[in-house]
XYZ file of C-alpha atoms in Angstrom:
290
model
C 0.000 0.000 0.000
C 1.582 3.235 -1.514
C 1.284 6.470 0.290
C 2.467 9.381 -1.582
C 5.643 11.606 0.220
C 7.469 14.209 0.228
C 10.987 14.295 1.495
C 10.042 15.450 5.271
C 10.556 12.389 7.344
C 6.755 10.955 7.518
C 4.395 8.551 9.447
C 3.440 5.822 6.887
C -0.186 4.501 7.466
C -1.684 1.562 6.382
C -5.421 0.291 6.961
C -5.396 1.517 10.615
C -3.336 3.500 12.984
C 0.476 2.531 13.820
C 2.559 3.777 16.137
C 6.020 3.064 17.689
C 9.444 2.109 16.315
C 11.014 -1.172 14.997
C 13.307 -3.541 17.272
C 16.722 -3.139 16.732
C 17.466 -6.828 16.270
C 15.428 -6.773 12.780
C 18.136 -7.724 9.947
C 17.609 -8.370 6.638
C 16.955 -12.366 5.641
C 19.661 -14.622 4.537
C 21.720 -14.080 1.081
C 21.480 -16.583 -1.944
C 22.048 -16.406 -5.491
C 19.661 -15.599 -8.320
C 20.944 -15.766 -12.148
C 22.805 -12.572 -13.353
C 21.878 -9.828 -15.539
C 23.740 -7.785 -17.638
C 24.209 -4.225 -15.980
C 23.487 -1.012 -17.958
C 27.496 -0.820 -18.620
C 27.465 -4.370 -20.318
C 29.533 -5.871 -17.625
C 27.673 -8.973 -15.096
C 26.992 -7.638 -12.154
C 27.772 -10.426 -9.260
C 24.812 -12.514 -8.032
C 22.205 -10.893 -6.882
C 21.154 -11.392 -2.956
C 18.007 -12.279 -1.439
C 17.435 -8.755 -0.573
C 17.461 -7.646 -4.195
C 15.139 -10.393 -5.357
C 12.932 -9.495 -2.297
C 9.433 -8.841 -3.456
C 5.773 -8.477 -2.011
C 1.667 -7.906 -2.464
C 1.083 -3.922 -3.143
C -2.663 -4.542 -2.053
C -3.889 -5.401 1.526
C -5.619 -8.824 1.123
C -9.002 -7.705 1.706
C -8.718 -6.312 -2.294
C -7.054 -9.486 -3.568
C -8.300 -12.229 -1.524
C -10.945 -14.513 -2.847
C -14.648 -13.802 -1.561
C -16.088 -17.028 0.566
C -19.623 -18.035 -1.075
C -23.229 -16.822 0.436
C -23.961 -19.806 2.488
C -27.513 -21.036 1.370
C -27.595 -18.634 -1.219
C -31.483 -20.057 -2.900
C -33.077 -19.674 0.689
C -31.223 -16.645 0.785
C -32.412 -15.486 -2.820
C -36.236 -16.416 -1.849
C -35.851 -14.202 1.216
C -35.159 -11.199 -0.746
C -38.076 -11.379 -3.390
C -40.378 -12.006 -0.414
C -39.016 -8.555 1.107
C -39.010 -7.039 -2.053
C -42.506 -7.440 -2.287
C -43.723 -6.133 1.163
C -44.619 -2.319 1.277
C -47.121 -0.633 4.114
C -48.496 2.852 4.759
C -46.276 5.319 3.448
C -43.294 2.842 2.430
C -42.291 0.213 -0.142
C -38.930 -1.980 -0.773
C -36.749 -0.739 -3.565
C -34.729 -4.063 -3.332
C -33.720 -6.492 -1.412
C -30.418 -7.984 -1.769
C -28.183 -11.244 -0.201
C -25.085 -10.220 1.565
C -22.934 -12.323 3.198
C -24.646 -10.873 6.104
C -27.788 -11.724 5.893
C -30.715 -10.035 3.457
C -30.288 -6.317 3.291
C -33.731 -4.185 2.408
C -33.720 -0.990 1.193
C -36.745 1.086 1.411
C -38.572 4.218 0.231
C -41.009 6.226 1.577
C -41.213 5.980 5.769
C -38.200 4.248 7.294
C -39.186 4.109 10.929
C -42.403 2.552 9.822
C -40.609 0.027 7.734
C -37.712 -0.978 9.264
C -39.686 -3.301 12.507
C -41.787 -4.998 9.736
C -38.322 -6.128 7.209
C -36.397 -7.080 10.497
C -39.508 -9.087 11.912
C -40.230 -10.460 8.393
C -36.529 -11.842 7.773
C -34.133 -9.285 6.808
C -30.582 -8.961 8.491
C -29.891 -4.855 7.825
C -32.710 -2.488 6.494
C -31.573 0.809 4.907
C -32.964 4.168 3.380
C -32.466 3.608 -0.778
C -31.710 7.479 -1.290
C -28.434 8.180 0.624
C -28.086 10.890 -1.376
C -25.710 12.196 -4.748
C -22.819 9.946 -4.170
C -25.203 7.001 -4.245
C -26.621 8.126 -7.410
C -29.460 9.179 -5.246
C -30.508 5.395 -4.738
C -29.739 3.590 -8.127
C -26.723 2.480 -7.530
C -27.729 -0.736 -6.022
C -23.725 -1.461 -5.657
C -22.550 0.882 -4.179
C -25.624 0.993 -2.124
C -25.265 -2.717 -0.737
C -21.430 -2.083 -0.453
C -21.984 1.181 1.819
C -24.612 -0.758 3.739
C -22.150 -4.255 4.749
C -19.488 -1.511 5.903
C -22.056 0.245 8.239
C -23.030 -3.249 9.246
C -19.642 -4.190 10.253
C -19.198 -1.193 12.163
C -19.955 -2.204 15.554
C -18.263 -6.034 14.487
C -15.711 -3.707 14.018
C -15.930 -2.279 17.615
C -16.108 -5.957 18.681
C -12.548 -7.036 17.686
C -11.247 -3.713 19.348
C -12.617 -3.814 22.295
C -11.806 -7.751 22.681
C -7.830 -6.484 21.728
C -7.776 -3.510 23.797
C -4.516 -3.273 26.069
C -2.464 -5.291 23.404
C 0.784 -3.816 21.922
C 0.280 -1.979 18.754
C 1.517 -5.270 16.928
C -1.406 -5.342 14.182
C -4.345 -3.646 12.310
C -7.654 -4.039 11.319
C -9.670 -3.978 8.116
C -13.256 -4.504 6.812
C -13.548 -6.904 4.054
C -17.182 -5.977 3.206
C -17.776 -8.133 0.120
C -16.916 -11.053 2.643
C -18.636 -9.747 5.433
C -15.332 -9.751 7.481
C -12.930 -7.995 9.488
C -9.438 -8.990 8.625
C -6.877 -8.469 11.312
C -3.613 -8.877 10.756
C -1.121 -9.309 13.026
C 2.619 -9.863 13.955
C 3.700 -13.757 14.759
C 3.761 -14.978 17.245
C -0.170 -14.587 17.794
C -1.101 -13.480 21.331
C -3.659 -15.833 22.685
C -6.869 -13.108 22.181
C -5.887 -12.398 18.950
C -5.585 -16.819 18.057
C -8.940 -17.177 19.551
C -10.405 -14.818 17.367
C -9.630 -16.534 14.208
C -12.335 -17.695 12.025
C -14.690 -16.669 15.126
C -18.146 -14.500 14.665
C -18.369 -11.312 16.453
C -21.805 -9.553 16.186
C -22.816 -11.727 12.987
C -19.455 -11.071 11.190
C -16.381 -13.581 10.510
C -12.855 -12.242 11.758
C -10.687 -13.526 9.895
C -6.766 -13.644 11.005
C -3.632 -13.441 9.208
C 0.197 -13.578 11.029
C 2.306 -11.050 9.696
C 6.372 -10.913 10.033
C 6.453 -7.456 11.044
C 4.145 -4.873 12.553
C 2.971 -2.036 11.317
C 4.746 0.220 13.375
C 7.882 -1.370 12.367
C 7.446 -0.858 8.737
C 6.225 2.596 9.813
C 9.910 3.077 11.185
C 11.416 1.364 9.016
C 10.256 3.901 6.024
C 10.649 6.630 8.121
C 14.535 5.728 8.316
C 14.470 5.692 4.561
C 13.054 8.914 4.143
C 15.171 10.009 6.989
C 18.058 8.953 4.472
C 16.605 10.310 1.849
C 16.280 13.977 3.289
C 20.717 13.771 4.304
C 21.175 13.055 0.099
C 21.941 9.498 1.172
C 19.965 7.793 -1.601
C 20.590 8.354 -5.222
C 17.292 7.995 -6.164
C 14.050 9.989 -6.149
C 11.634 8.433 -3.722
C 7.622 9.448 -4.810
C 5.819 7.553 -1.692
C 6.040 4.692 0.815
C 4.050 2.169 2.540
C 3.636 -1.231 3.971
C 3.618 -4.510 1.651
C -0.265 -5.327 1.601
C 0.994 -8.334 3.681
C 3.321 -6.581 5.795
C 6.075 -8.271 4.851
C 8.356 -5.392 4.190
C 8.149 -1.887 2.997
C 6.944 -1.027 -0.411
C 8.491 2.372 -1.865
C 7.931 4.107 -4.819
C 10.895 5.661 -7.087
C 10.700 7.968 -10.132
C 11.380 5.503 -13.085
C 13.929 7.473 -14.544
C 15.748 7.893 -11.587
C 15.359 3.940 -10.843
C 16.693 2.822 -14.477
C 17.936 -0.171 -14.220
C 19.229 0.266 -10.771
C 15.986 -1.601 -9.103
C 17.986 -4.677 -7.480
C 20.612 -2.228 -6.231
C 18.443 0.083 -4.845
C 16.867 -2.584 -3.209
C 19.658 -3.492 -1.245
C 21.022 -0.211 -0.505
C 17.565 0.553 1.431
C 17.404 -3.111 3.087
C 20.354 -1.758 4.782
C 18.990 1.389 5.457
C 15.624 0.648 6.936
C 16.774 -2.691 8.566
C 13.987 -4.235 7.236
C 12.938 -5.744 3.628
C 12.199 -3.503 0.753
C 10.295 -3.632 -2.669
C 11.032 -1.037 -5.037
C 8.856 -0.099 -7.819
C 8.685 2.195 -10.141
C 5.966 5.027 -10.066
C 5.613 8.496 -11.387
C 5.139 11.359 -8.250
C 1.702 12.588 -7.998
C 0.931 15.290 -10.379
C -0.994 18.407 -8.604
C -4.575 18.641 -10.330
């Protein structure tokens, strides 16, 4: 996950809030050999290490990962064109759609009315169809259903915080609505909450767990001391942003392609040394001011 940057030494976020600084003891992983490549000059450069090779996701999982199926997905499917049909004094369904949350019901006309009847008749969330312009004031049934399974994993949300609360800043959270999931990840070894949340249901919603090598606030630090670098004229490249690896495995920093050339693998390992931490290097053009 890319974060555009400046050259001020900066805070990298990811998908929540990280704080803190790296262990010393974090080195970069054992060297091996890969097959050489001819270098710009036509001479072989020598073989390349582990660190230059190193490379990682750009995208948290919760944009990459494969969506689970809607368990019983026909009884599901009947449940939604019996909501879709029910309308009272004042009110009618718009649609009704299957989530991996249950049956969501969207309604015009008078919510307060509605909203006892849908719940009491079957459906999981009910929401207002017109939440205004940026929902194309109600037909965008995507983004509609989309908005609605984030504000229903809200307070699942609030769930896996509160159960985590007092734990070192060692992880993050993220909703996965088209799952109907949180997805925490954080650092190995698990602490015993965080284990016994895995694959659990809090407040209707999975919470689904991944083990990370690093923490976010050590790939926070670890870009900072790039940046920090960056700003004494220690790296001979120009950087355009930094961030996390989608699965925290290292950091993932942006350079100016023509500044980068060829130099990628080099770079790579110049940095590794720098932020005491892996490093993926990739090209990208610095954001352009509108």
């Amino acid at each position: 996950m890319l974060v555009a940057a400046s050259m001020a030494v900066l805070a990298v976020l990811a998908a929540g809030t990280v704080l803190g600084a790296p262990s010393d003891d974090r080195t970069p992983g054992p060297h091996g050999s890969a097959p050489a490549a001819p270098s710009p000059s036509g001479r072989l450069p020598g073989p390349q290490s582990q660190d230059a090779l190193f490379g990682c996701p750009e995208r948290h999982p919760v944009f990459t990962r494969h969506v689970p199926p809607i368990m019983h997905i026909q009884e599901e499917r009947e449940k939604a064109q019996r909501l879709a049909a029910m309308s009272g004094a004042g009110w009618s369904v718009a649609f009704a759609e299957p989530t991996r949350l249950g049956v969501f019901a969207f309604v015009d006309g008078d919510f307060d009315a509605a909203e006892p009847l849908l719940l009491a008749a079957g459906a999981s969330h009910v929401w207002e169809r017109d939440q205004g312009p940026e929902f194309g004031n109600g037909d965008d049934r995507e983004a509609l259903v989309s908005q609605g399974l984030q504000w229903a994993l809200e307070r699942p949300m609030t769930e896996v915080r509160r159960a985590l609360a007092g734990l070192p800043d060692d992880g993050e959270f993220a909703y996965w609505n088209e799952a109907g999931a949180i997805f925490v990840q954080w650092k190995r070894p698990l602490p015993t909450q965080v284990a016994a949340l895995a694959e659990s249901r809090l407040a209707g919603a999975l919470v689904v767990v991944e083990e990370t090598a690093y923490s976010p606030r050590e790939i926070t630090a670890a870009s900072n001391r790039i940046f920090a670098a960056a700003e004494r004229g220690e790296i001979p490249a120009s950087l355009t942003s930094g961030g996390s690896c989608g699965d925290l495995s290292g950091v993932l920093i942006g350079v100016e392609p023509e500044s980068l050339g060829a130099r990628g693998p080099e770079l790579q390992e110049r940095l590794v040394r720098i932020a005491r931490a892996p490093v993926h290097v990739v090209p990208q053009e610095p954001a352009r001011a509108l």
